[in-house]
Amino acid sequence: TQLLEQSPQFLSIQEGENLTVYCNSSSVFSSLQWYRQEPGEGPVLLVTVVTGGEVKKLKRLTFQFGDARKDSSLHITAAQPGDTGLYLCAGEAHEYGNKLVFGAGTILRVKS
Amino acid sequence: KAGVTQTPRYLIKTRGQQVTLSCSPISGHRSVSWYQQTPGQGLQFLFEYFSETQRNKGNFPGRFSGRQFSNSRSEMNVSTLELGDSALYLCASSRNRAQDSPLHFGNGTRLTVT
């Protein structure tokens, strides 16, 4: 059982479409991070959110941390082929010994 | 500034053998964490080393071990390899403890056990 549930598992869309990826848990996290991983490479940190209700924007990417700090979402506007990759959420919770736990990820494919 | 370097990139071993993977962190980073990534389980935390001491450990058997040297470089060892150990092993470094500062991942070592 994943401590962080990500949905959907796979997403294939056309260039220009919008999409949202979700990261949910029954646990409260002190912070949540989003990473993107491309084939043959390690994950790269996109953003860290630490305050319940926090919204952060990174160009066409919008990240939100739930008010109760149990969930997060990543919204991409006007997706481009360069957004293709594996999106991972990761969080720290005291009940997990402050280890960084990862969701299984969402594979995004943006077709041109 | 050089990133996190992992060697080797690819490794093929036989069941029962042992393997050592190496990780050189970003200069100035004192923490090194190791993760196992498989299609079925995603990224699973193995352990974190900070200032040459293991600070945190995941739920892996004792066959998995590691160490960190005074220059912050780290090695991970897996003994008595099993087929299920086939995975991408990722190392990540951070300036301070992993929960206090961003992680920077290497590109991993792809281990195949036959």
XYZ file of C-alpha atoms in Angstrom:
226
model
C 0.000 0.000 0.000
C 1.355 3.374 -1.057
C 1.421 6.015 1.672
C 0.882 8.600 -1.042
C -1.645 7.683 -3.716
C -1.196 9.361 -7.075
C -3.796 9.538 -9.796
C -4.079 8.973 -12.597
C -1.301 6.436 -13.156
C -1.069 7.245 -16.861
C -2.126 10.261 -18.869
C -1.803 10.719 -22.622
C -2.959 14.072 -23.984
C -2.562 16.348 -26.977
C -0.354 19.395 -26.941
C -2.260 22.424 -25.681
C -4.590 20.544 -23.331
C -4.787 21.141 -19.588
C -4.369 18.429 -16.980
C -4.361 17.843 -13.240
C -2.460 15.201 -11.293
C -3.446 14.312 -7.740
C -1.528 13.143 -4.693
C -3.586 11.944 -1.720
C -2.953 10.452 1.694
C -4.733 9.731 4.950
C -1.712 11.130 6.814
C -0.784 14.716 7.542
C 2.468 15.828 5.941
C 4.747 18.602 7.154
C 5.679 19.295 3.542
C 5.062 17.916 0.076
C 7.380 17.973 -2.894
C 6.800 17.412 -6.601
C 9.457 15.946 -8.875
C 9.672 15.229 -12.597
C 11.733 12.335 -13.869
C 12.680 11.773 -17.499
C 13.839 8.410 -18.888
C 17.413 7.580 -17.946
C 17.642 10.382 -15.426
C 16.993 10.946 -11.743
C 14.024 12.930 -10.408
C 14.340 16.712 -10.446
C 12.648 18.782 -7.761
C 9.968 21.129 -9.113
C 8.513 22.633 -5.949
C 8.088 22.226 -2.193
C 4.864 23.258 -0.433
C 4.761 23.542 3.330
C 1.663 25.513 4.359
C -1.889 24.142 4.205
C -3.778 25.854 1.383
C -0.557 27.065 -0.231
C -0.550 27.629 -3.989
C 2.680 27.946 -5.953
C 3.068 28.709 -9.646
C 5.991 27.772 -11.843
C 5.283 29.106 -15.348
C 2.482 26.840 -16.658
C 2.532 24.597 -13.564
C 0.352 25.308 -10.530
C 0.853 23.361 -7.307
C -1.601 23.309 -4.428
C -1.283 21.881 -0.925
C -4.560 20.887 0.703
C -5.833 22.821 3.720
C -5.452 19.737 5.924
C -1.976 18.998 4.467
C -3.072 15.497 3.393
C -3.240 16.064 -0.346
C -1.750 18.048 -3.180
C -2.393 18.668 -6.855
C -0.356 19.673 -9.869
C -2.130 21.464 -12.713
C -0.454 22.016 -16.076
C -1.895 24.571 -18.459
C -1.416 24.208 -22.221
C 0.768 21.114 -21.962
C 3.758 20.815 -24.281
C 5.724 17.729 -25.438
C 8.562 18.855 -23.164
C 6.278 18.232 -20.166
C 6.387 14.499 -20.895
C 7.775 12.498 -17.986
C 7.046 10.785 -14.683
C 5.624 13.123 -12.059
C 6.243 12.107 -8.460
C 4.937 13.552 -5.246
C 6.873 13.021 -2.029
C 6.176 13.985 1.535
C 7.563 13.981 5.026
C 5.459 12.954 7.981
C 6.450 12.567 11.596
C 4.681 9.191 11.763
C 7.037 7.890 9.058
C 10.137 8.934 10.979
C 10.569 12.043 8.825
C 11.658 9.880 5.917
C 10.740 11.218 2.514
C 8.093 8.844 1.089
C 7.179 8.858 -2.580
C 4.010 8.175 -4.482
C 4.121 5.682 -7.357
C 3.976 8.501 -9.878
C 1.943 9.644 -12.866
C 3.345 8.983 -16.333
C 2.447 11.909 -18.578
C 2.774 11.792 -22.333
C 2.065 14.924 -24.342
C 1.658 14.313 -28.059
C 2.376 16.992 -30.636
C 28.779 22.969 -10.304
C 28.921 19.210 -10.801
C 25.793 17.269 -9.986
C 25.432 14.002 -8.115
C 27.509 11.299 -9.781
C 26.638 7.631 -9.545
C 28.831 4.804 -10.792
C 28.512 2.515 -12.549
C 25.471 3.431 -14.699
C 24.697 -0.193 -15.524
C 25.497 -3.445 -13.796
C 24.615 -7.063 -14.503
C 25.113 -9.587 -11.715
C 24.160 -13.170 -10.996
C 22.033 -14.376 -8.079
C 24.113 -14.883 -4.962
C 26.758 -12.362 -5.891
C 27.302 -9.069 -4.127
C 27.513 -5.572 -5.560
C 28.811 -2.157 -4.487
C 27.390 1.066 -5.885
C 29.047 4.451 -5.518
C 27.664 7.971 -5.123
C 29.556 11.262 -5.155
C 27.379 14.093 -3.817
C 27.395 17.718 -4.853
C 30.324 19.549 -3.297
C 29.351 20.913 0.111
C 26.448 18.490 0.573
C 26.723 16.435 3.727
C 23.708 14.134 3.418
C 23.356 11.213 1.030
C 20.145 9.203 0.709
C 19.627 6.016 -1.269
C 16.417 4.890 -2.973
C 15.376 1.808 -4.910
C 13.061 2.424 -7.865
C 11.037 -0.365 -9.495
C 7.990 -0.171 -11.781
C 5.808 -1.938 -9.225
C 6.871 -0.234 -5.999
C 8.056 3.182 -7.151
C 10.770 4.856 -5.088
C 11.465 3.107 -1.808
C 13.744 4.700 0.791
C 16.788 2.618 1.715
C 18.832 4.794 4.077
C 20.266 8.245 4.736
C 23.811 9.064 5.785
C 24.853 12.368 7.297
C 28.339 13.136 8.552
C 29.367 9.502 8.130
C 26.515 8.207 10.318
C 23.368 6.396 9.246
C 20.528 8.679 10.355
C 17.517 6.892 8.948
C 16.731 3.487 7.512
C 13.942 2.046 5.391
C 12.342 -1.380 5.552
C 14.908 -3.397 3.637
C 16.658 -6.590 4.752
C 20.125 -6.550 6.258
C 21.582 -7.587 2.887
C 21.388 -3.900 2.012
C 24.022 -1.787 3.727
C 25.849 1.424 3.157
C 28.463 3.771 4.427
C 29.626 7.324 4.031
C 33.190 8.551 3.951
C 34.689 11.713 5.416
C 34.465 13.442 2.013
C 30.681 12.679 1.993
C 30.981 10.127 -0.798
C 28.797 7.118 -0.147
C 28.683 3.483 -1.126
C 25.836 1.020 -1.005
C 26.360 -2.709 -0.845
C 23.930 -5.512 -1.571
C 25.006 -9.027 -0.650
C 23.570 -12.360 -1.770
C 21.717 -10.799 -4.680
C 18.194 -11.960 -5.501
C 16.275 -11.556 -8.750
C 13.964 -9.087 -7.007
C 16.879 -6.750 -6.359
C 16.842 -5.770 -10.038
C 16.037 -2.072 -9.973
C 17.263 1.451 -10.545
C 19.195 2.578 -7.476
C 19.134 6.322 -6.976
C 21.309 8.403 -4.742
C 20.360 11.912 -3.651
C 22.428 14.492 -1.829
C 21.361 17.491 0.217
C 23.207 20.251 2.018
C 21.758 19.331 5.399
C 19.549 16.514 6.677
C 17.218 15.256 3.922
C 14.085 16.568 5.643
C 15.542 20.072 5.945
C 16.902 20.772 2.476
C 16.115 19.926 -1.163
C 17.263 16.606 -2.588
C 19.406 16.469 -5.722
C 19.295 13.096 -7.420
C 21.891 11.370 -9.535
C 20.911 9.490 -12.702
C 21.061 6.155 -10.929
C 22.668 2.758 -11.332
C 20.583 0.216 -13.241
C 21.176 -3.178 -11.611
C 20.036 -6.332 -13.349
C 20.249 -9.632 -11.472
C 20.067 -12.799 -13.587
